[in-house]
Amino acid sequence: MIEFEKIILIPTPLIPVYDSSFEKKKVEVWIKRDDLTHPEVSGNKFRKLKYNLMEARRSDSDHLVTFGGAYSNHIFAVAAAGHYFNFKTTAFIRGDELNPDSSPTLRFASEKGMTLRFVSREAYRHKEELVKKTSSSDYLIPEGGSNRLALAGVAEMADEILEKTQADFICCAAGTGGTLAGILSNTKYKGKVLGIPVLKGGEFIRQEVTQLLGYDPGERLILKTGYHFGGYGKTKPELSAFIESIQHNHNIPLEYVYTGKLFFAVYDLINQGFFPEGSGIVIVHTGGLQKNSPSNS
Ligand SMILES: Cc1ncc(COP(=O)(O)O)c(C=O)c1O
């Protein structure tokens, strides 16, 4: 039994936002402030980890093993979750030239007690081999945390939205597609899911979602692949200015890797008239601010 509620804020607030362009286009917009779950185990990371942590505890495993890059929100969240919920943690980090001081994320993870194992990019490509070397009592969590149990946690976030409003569109940033798949897996939700891939060539997300769900979501999943701003972790002055304006006008912190691109895309699509008049639109703020860290990347 893990008492998440002791430190995790759930349900997270769903707040209405107002903007002259929303009124002009006759749409209603809410933000699901999932970034407020916890400063360090925030947003979709908590949702994806929840049932994995429960399963690890149920199967008497006290060691979480996972994978990621030097700036990964997932590594950050697993290190923090291990610290708060009493699991040892190990992460295989892409790049054998790195060390725990190579990024604020790695420094944070190491301070939280995570064992960091730096592996070459070549070895990282063959993760299955690394996994074979771990003990059978280890609990493995895939890169990005997206697996079947992750979907159940994300589906609960969609439940929280449905308790407050019947959305026509739930909009979310996409990296691996796990969060989109989790929202789609909620059978009570009948509306559409709009995904904004943050990587170039984001069409691959449909296959990932299909694989995680076990079926093709068809027209219920809409991907808008033109908002990557040059690729993963890339930004442009107009995106940075937009993020500042959201902070200034609505007091909502965004970063440029995931949620900045998402919010920019939804605002742009509203202005273009993409959403039919009368639509209820929910933007999911998935966190990712790595608040304890000096960097937001
Ligand atoms: C803050 C944030 N938002 C969105 C995503 C995308 O989630 P997913 O990998 O499930 O598509 C991630 C992680 O990849 C993330 O860290």
Short mmCIF file of C-alpha atoms and ligand atoms in Angstrom, two decimals:
data_model
loop_
_atom_site.label_atom_id
_atom_site.label_comp_id
_atom_site.label_asym_id
_atom_site.label_seq_id
_atom_site.Cartn_x
_atom_site.Cartn_y
_atom_site.Cartn_z
CA MET A 1 0.00 0.00 0.00
CA ILE A 2 1.38 3.38 -0.95
CA GLU A 3 -0.20 6.48 0.53
CA PHE A 4 0.15 8.74 -2.47
CA GLU A 5 -2.31 11.31 -1.13
CA LYS A 6 0.10 12.22 1.66
CA ILE A 7 2.30 14.14 -0.75
CA ILE A 8 0.57 14.07 -4.15
CA LEU A 9 -2.22 16.52 -4.94
CA ILE A 10 -5.08 14.61 -6.61
CA PRO A 11 -7.49 15.47 -8.10
CA THR A 12 -5.64 18.35 -9.70
CA PRO A 13 -7.52 21.58 -10.46
CA LEU A 14 -9.32 22.14 -13.75
CA ILE A 15 -9.40 25.88 -14.32
CA PRO A 16 -11.28 27.86 -16.95
CA VAL A 17 -9.19 30.32 -18.97
CA TYR A 18 -10.44 33.38 -20.78
CA ASP A 19 -9.01 35.09 -23.80
CA SER A 20 -10.60 37.41 -26.32
CA SER A 21 -9.81 34.97 -29.14
CA PHE A 22 -11.67 32.16 -27.38
CA GLU A 23 -14.75 34.34 -27.15
CA LYS A 24 -14.45 35.37 -30.79
CA LYS A 25 -14.20 31.75 -31.92
CA LYS A 26 -16.94 30.66 -29.48
CA VAL A 27 -14.93 27.98 -27.72
CA GLU A 28 -14.51 27.28 -24.02
CA VAL A 29 -11.07 26.39 -22.70
CA TRP A 30 -9.94 24.76 -19.46
CA ILE A 31 -6.50 23.87 -18.24
CA LYS A 32 -5.98 20.67 -16.31
CA ARG A 33 -3.25 21.72 -13.88
CA ASP A 34 -1.64 18.31 -13.60
CA ASP A 35 1.66 20.10 -13.04
CA LEU A 36 0.43 20.68 -9.50
CA THR A 37 0.46 17.00 -8.42
CA HIS A 38 3.87 17.51 -6.81
CA PRO A 39 6.85 19.74 -7.71
CA GLU A 40 9.12 16.76 -8.34
CA VAL A 41 6.76 13.94 -9.31
CA SER A 42 4.66 16.09 -11.55
CA GLY A 43 1.98 15.72 -14.17
CA ASN A 44 1.95 12.77 -16.49
CA LYS A 45 5.04 11.36 -14.76
CA PHE A 46 3.10 10.75 -11.56
CA ARG A 47 0.13 9.39 -13.51
CA LYS A 48 2.33 6.93 -15.40
CA LEU A 49 4.25 5.86 -12.33
CA LYS A 50 1.34 5.35 -9.95
CA TYR A 51 0.27 1.82 -10.92
CA ASN A 52 3.85 0.82 -11.66
CA LEU A 53 4.86 1.74 -8.10
CA MET A 54 1.87 -0.19 -6.75
CA GLU A 55 2.79 -3.21 -8.83
CA ALA A 56 6.42 -3.04 -7.71
CA ARG A 57 5.30 -2.96 -4.07
CA ARG A 58 2.79 -5.79 -4.65
CA SER A 59 5.49 -7.96 -6.20
CA ASP A 60 7.88 -7.23 -3.32
CA SER A 61 10.34 -5.42 -5.49
CA ASP A 62 12.16 -2.58 -3.78
CA HIS A 63 14.31 -1.51 -6.72
CA LEU A 64 13.10 0.51 -9.71
CA VAL A 65 15.26 0.28 -12.82
CA THR A 66 14.76 2.57 -15.77
CA PHE A 67 16.38 4.39 -18.72
CA GLY A 68 16.73 7.90 -20.07
CA GLY A 69 18.74 10.86 -21.25
CA ALA A 70 20.63 13.47 -19.25
CA TYR A 71 17.69 15.92 -19.18
CA SER A 72 14.84 13.44 -18.91
CA ASN A 73 11.75 14.41 -16.93
CA HIS A 74 11.15 10.70 -16.45
CA ILE A 75 14.53 10.14 -14.76
CA PHE A 76 13.87 13.17 -12.55
CA ALA A 77 10.45 11.84 -11.52
CA VAL A 78 11.57 8.23 -10.91
CA ALA A 79 14.44 9.43 -8.70
CA ALA A 80 12.03 11.59 -6.69
CA ALA A 81 9.34 8.88 -6.50
CA GLY A 82 11.91 6.36 -5.25
CA HIS A 83 13.00 8.81 -2.58
CA TYR A 84 9.46 9.61 -1.34
CA PHE A 85 7.98 6.11 -1.61
CA ASN A 86 10.96 4.09 -0.41
CA PHE A 87 12.36 2.37 -3.45
CA LYS A 88 15.98 2.11 -4.45
CA THR A 89 16.42 3.44 -7.98
CA THR A 90 18.87 2.82 -10.81
CA ALA A 91 18.87 4.46 -14.23
CA PHE A 92 20.84 3.60 -17.34
CA ILE A 93 21.78 6.97 -18.80
CA ARG A 94 22.50 7.44 -22.51
CA GLY A 95 26.12 8.67 -22.89
CA ASP A 96 29.16 7.05 -21.30
CA GLU A 97 31.00 10.39 -21.41
CA LEU A 98 28.58 11.81 -18.80
CA ASN A 99 28.78 11.94 -15.01
CA PRO A 100 26.34 12.96 -12.22
CA ASP A 101 27.37 16.61 -12.64
CA SER A 102 26.68 16.70 -16.37
CA SER A 103 23.19 18.15 -16.01
CA PRO A 104 20.91 19.54 -13.29
CA THR A 105 18.64 16.53 -13.84
CA LEU A 106 21.41 14.03 -13.17
CA ARG A 107 22.61 16.01 -10.17
CA PHE A 108 19.10 16.01 -8.74
CA ALA A 109 18.67 12.27 -9.42
CA SER A 110 21.96 11.46 -7.79
CA GLU A 111 21.10 13.61 -4.75
CA LYS A 112 17.85 11.69 -4.41
CA GLY A 113 19.89 8.50 -4.17
CA MET A 114 19.50 7.16 -7.71
CA THR A 115 22.36 5.01 -8.98
CA LEU A 116 23.36 6.30 -12.41
CA ARG A 117 24.90 3.89 -14.89
CA PHE A 118 26.32 5.67 -17.89
CA VAL A 119 26.27 3.60 -21.04
CA SER A 120 27.44 4.28 -24.57
CA ARG A 121 24.88 5.29 -27.16
CA GLU A 122 25.49 1.97 -28.88
CA ALA A 123 24.83 -0.04 -25.69
CA TYR A 124 21.78 2.13 -25.00
CA ARG A 125 20.30 1.21 -28.37
CA HIS A 126 20.31 -2.41 -27.18
CA LYS A 127 18.55 -1.84 -23.89
CA GLU A 128 17.25 -5.40 -23.76
CA GLU A 129 20.83 -6.54 -23.20
CA LEU A 130 21.31 -4.13 -20.27
CA VAL A 131 18.07 -5.37 -18.77
CA LYS A 132 19.22 -8.99 -18.92
CA LYS A 133 22.00 -8.08 -16.52
CA THR A 134 19.62 -6.79 -13.84
CA SER A 135 18.26 -9.01 -11.07
CA SER A 136 14.82 -10.63 -11.29
CA SER A 137 13.63 -8.73 -8.20
CA ASP A 138 14.18 -5.42 -9.99
CA TYR A 139 11.11 -3.66 -11.29
CA LEU A 140 11.71 -2.38 -14.82
CA ILE A 141 10.08 0.77 -16.09
CA PRO A 142 10.57 1.59 -19.79
CA GLU A 143 12.11 4.82 -21.06
CA GLY A 144 9.51 7.59 -20.69
CA GLY A 145 7.47 5.34 -18.38
CA SER A 146 4.94 4.36 -21.03
CA ASN A 147 3.58 0.85 -20.51
CA ARG A 148 0.14 -0.72 -19.95
CA LEU A 149 0.06 0.22 -16.26
CA ALA A 150 0.91 3.81 -17.16
CA LEU A 151 -2.29 4.02 -19.21
CA ALA A 152 -4.47 3.23 -16.18
CA GLY A 153 -2.93 6.10 -14.22
CA VAL A 154 -3.40 8.56 -17.07
CA ALA A 155 -6.99 7.36 -17.56
CA GLU A 156 -7.68 8.49 -13.97
CA MET A 157 -6.58 11.99 -14.92
CA ALA A 158 -9.19 11.91 -17.71
CA ASP A 159 -11.78 10.74 -15.14
CA GLU A 160 -11.03 13.82 -13.07
CA ILE A 161 -11.70 16.00 -16.13
CA LEU A 162 -14.98 14.21 -16.89
CA GLU A 163 -16.17 14.75 -13.34
CA LYS A 164 -16.05 18.50 -14.02
CA THR A 165 -16.87 18.87 -17.70
CA GLN A 166 -17.75 16.98 -20.86
CA ALA A 167 -14.84 18.00 -23.06
CA ASP A 168 -14.96 17.68 -26.85
CA PHE A 169 -11.18 17.83 -27.15
CA ILE A 170 -8.49 16.89 -24.64
CA CYS A 171 -5.15 18.26 -25.84
CA CYS A 172 -1.76 17.00 -24.74
CA ALA A 173 1.92 17.14 -25.71
CA ALA A 174 3.34 13.87 -27.03
CA GLY A 175 6.82 12.38 -26.66
CA THR A 176 6.27 8.62 -26.63
CA GLY A 177 2.47 8.71 -27.01
CA GLY A 178 1.83 7.04 -23.65
CA THR A 179 -0.17 9.93 -22.24
CA LEU A 180 -2.35 10.18 -25.36
CA ALA A 181 -2.95 6.42 -25.20
CA GLY A 182 -3.90 6.68 -21.53
CA ILE A 183 -6.52 9.36 -22.21
CA LEU A 184 -7.93 7.32 -25.12
CA SER A 185 -8.04 4.23 -22.91
CA ASN A 186 -10.65 5.91 -20.72
CA THR A 187 -13.84 4.35 -22.05
CA LYS A 188 -16.05 7.03 -20.46
CA TYR A 189 -14.48 9.73 -22.60
CA LYS A 190 -16.15 9.95 -26.00
CA GLY A 191 -14.48 13.09 -27.37
CA LYS A 192 -11.33 13.55 -29.40
CA VAL A 193 -7.74 13.59 -28.24
CA LEU A 194 -5.47 16.15 -29.87
CA GLY A 195 -1.77 15.33 -29.66
CA ILE A 196 1.07 17.76 -30.30
CA PRO A 197 4.26 15.78 -30.99
CA VAL A 198 7.32 17.64 -29.72
CA LEU A 199 9.70 15.77 -32.01
CA LYS A 200 10.11 16.22 -35.74
CA GLY A 201 8.32 13.59 -37.83
CA GLY A 202 5.69 13.08 -35.12
CA GLU A 203 3.48 10.86 -37.29
CA PHE A 204 5.16 7.85 -35.63
CA ILE A 205 3.15 8.62 -32.49
CA ARG A 206 0.04 7.03 -34.06
CA GLN A 207 1.79 3.65 -34.25
CA GLU A 208 3.03 3.98 -30.69
CA VAL A 209 -0.46 4.81 -29.43
CA THR A 210 -1.94 1.94 -31.44
CA GLN A 211 0.59 -0.46 -29.97
CA LEU A 212 -0.02 0.67 -26.39
CA LEU A 213 -3.81 0.60 -26.75
CA GLY A 214 -3.92 -2.63 -28.73
CA TYR A 215 -6.09 -1.00 -31.41
CA ASP A 216 -6.00 1.95 -33.79
CA PRO A 217 -7.92 4.90 -32.27
CA GLY A 218 -8.76 6.14 -35.80
CA GLU A 219 -10.33 9.61 -35.95
CA ARG A 220 -10.48 9.96 -32.17
CA LEU A 221 -6.77 10.74 -32.24
CA ILE A 222 -5.72 13.87 -34.09
CA LEU A 223 -2.01 14.63 -34.39
CA LYS A 224 -0.82 18.08 -35.39
CA THR A 225 2.81 17.56 -36.30
CA GLY A 226 3.80 21.10 -37.29
CA TYR A 227 4.52 22.52 -33.84
CA HIS A 228 7.92 20.98 -33.02
CA PHE A 229 9.80 24.31 -33.52
CA GLY A 230 12.79 22.57 -35.08
CA GLY A 231 12.77 19.36 -33.02
CA TYR A 232 13.07 18.02 -29.52
CA GLY A 233 14.23 20.65 -27.04
CA LYS A 234 14.42 23.32 -29.74
CA THR A 235 12.77 26.71 -29.42
CA LYS A 236 12.29 29.90 -31.44
CA PRO A 237 11.80 33.50 -30.30
CA GLU A 238 8.04 33.39 -30.97
CA LEU A 239 7.68 30.33 -28.72
CA SER A 240 9.70 31.93 -25.93
CA ALA A 241 7.62 35.13 -26.22
CA PHE A 242 4.41 33.09 -26.11
CA ILE A 243 5.55 31.24 -22.95
CA GLU A 244 6.31 34.57 -21.30
CA SER A 245 2.89 35.94 -22.26
CA ILE A 246 1.10 32.94 -20.70
CA GLN A 247 3.13 33.38 -17.52
CA HIS A 248 2.34 37.08 -17.49
CA ASN A 249 -1.38 36.91 -18.39
CA HIS A 250 -2.42 33.69 -16.62
CA ASN A 251 0.38 33.05 -14.14
CA ILE A 252 0.93 29.59 -15.60
CA PRO A 253 4.53 28.41 -15.94
CA LEU A 254 5.37 26.55 -19.16
CA GLU A 255 8.62 25.23 -20.59
CA TYR A 256 9.66 25.03 -24.23
CA VAL A 257 10.19 21.25 -24.51
CA TYR A 258 6.60 20.06 -24.03
CA THR A 259 3.90 22.28 -22.59
CA GLY A 260 4.99 25.53 -24.30
CA LYS A 261 4.63 23.83 -27.70
CA LEU A 262 1.27 22.37 -26.69
CA PHE A 263 -0.24 25.65 -25.51
CA PHE A 264 1.15 27.50 -28.53
CA ALA A 265 -0.43 24.92 -30.84
CA VAL A 266 -3.85 25.02 -29.19
CA TYR A 267 -3.96 28.83 -29.20
CA ASP A 268 -2.89 28.83 -32.86
CA LEU A 269 -5.47 26.21 -33.84
CA ILE A 270 -8.21 28.18 -32.06
CA ASN A 271 -7.24 31.30 -34.00
CA GLN A 272 -7.26 29.32 -37.24
CA GLY A 273 -10.80 28.14 -36.52
CA PHE A 274 -9.79 24.47 -36.29
CA PHE A 275 -12.18 23.77 -33.39
CA PRO A 276 -15.91 23.92 -34.24
CA GLU A 277 -17.94 26.68 -32.54
CA GLY A 278 -19.24 25.56 -29.16
CA SER A 279 -16.30 23.19 -28.53
CA GLY A 280 -15.12 22.52 -24.98
CA ILE A 281 -11.34 22.23 -25.03
CA VAL A 282 -9.16 20.93 -22.20
CA ILE A 283 -5.40 21.56 -22.33
CA VAL A 284 -3.47 19.15 -20.10
CA HIS A 285 -0.53 20.79 -18.35
CA THR A 286 1.70 17.74 -17.93
CA GLY A 287 4.31 19.43 -15.75
CA GLY A 288 7.94 18.93 -16.66
CA LEU A 289 9.27 22.05 -14.98
CA GLN A 290 11.79 20.08 -12.88
CA LYS A 291 11.16 22.64 -10.17
CA ASN A 292 13.89 21.63 -7.80
CA SER A 293 16.35 22.01 -10.55
CA PRO A 294 17.92 25.26 -11.82
CA SER A 295 17.14 24.13 -15.40
CA ASN A 296 13.74 23.70 -17.00
CA SER A 297 14.94 21.48 -19.81
C1 LIG B 1 6.20 17.36 -19.30
C2 LIG B 1 5.89 16.29 -20.30
N1 LIG B 1 4.78 16.41 -21.04
C3 LIG B 1 4.47 15.50 -21.97
C4 LIG B 1 5.26 14.39 -22.20
C5 LIG B 1 4.88 13.43 -23.25
O1 LIG B 1 4.40 12.26 -22.71
P1 LIG B 1 4.42 10.90 -23.50
O2 LIG B 1 5.83 10.43 -23.51
O3 LIG B 1 3.53 10.04 -22.72
O4 LIG B 1 3.93 11.17 -24.87
C6 LIG B 1 6.43 14.20 -21.42
C7 LIG B 1 7.32 13.05 -21.53
O5 LIG B 1 7.64 12.49 -22.48
C8 LIG B 1 6.75 15.19 -20.45
O6 LIG B 1 7.86 15.08 -19.70
#
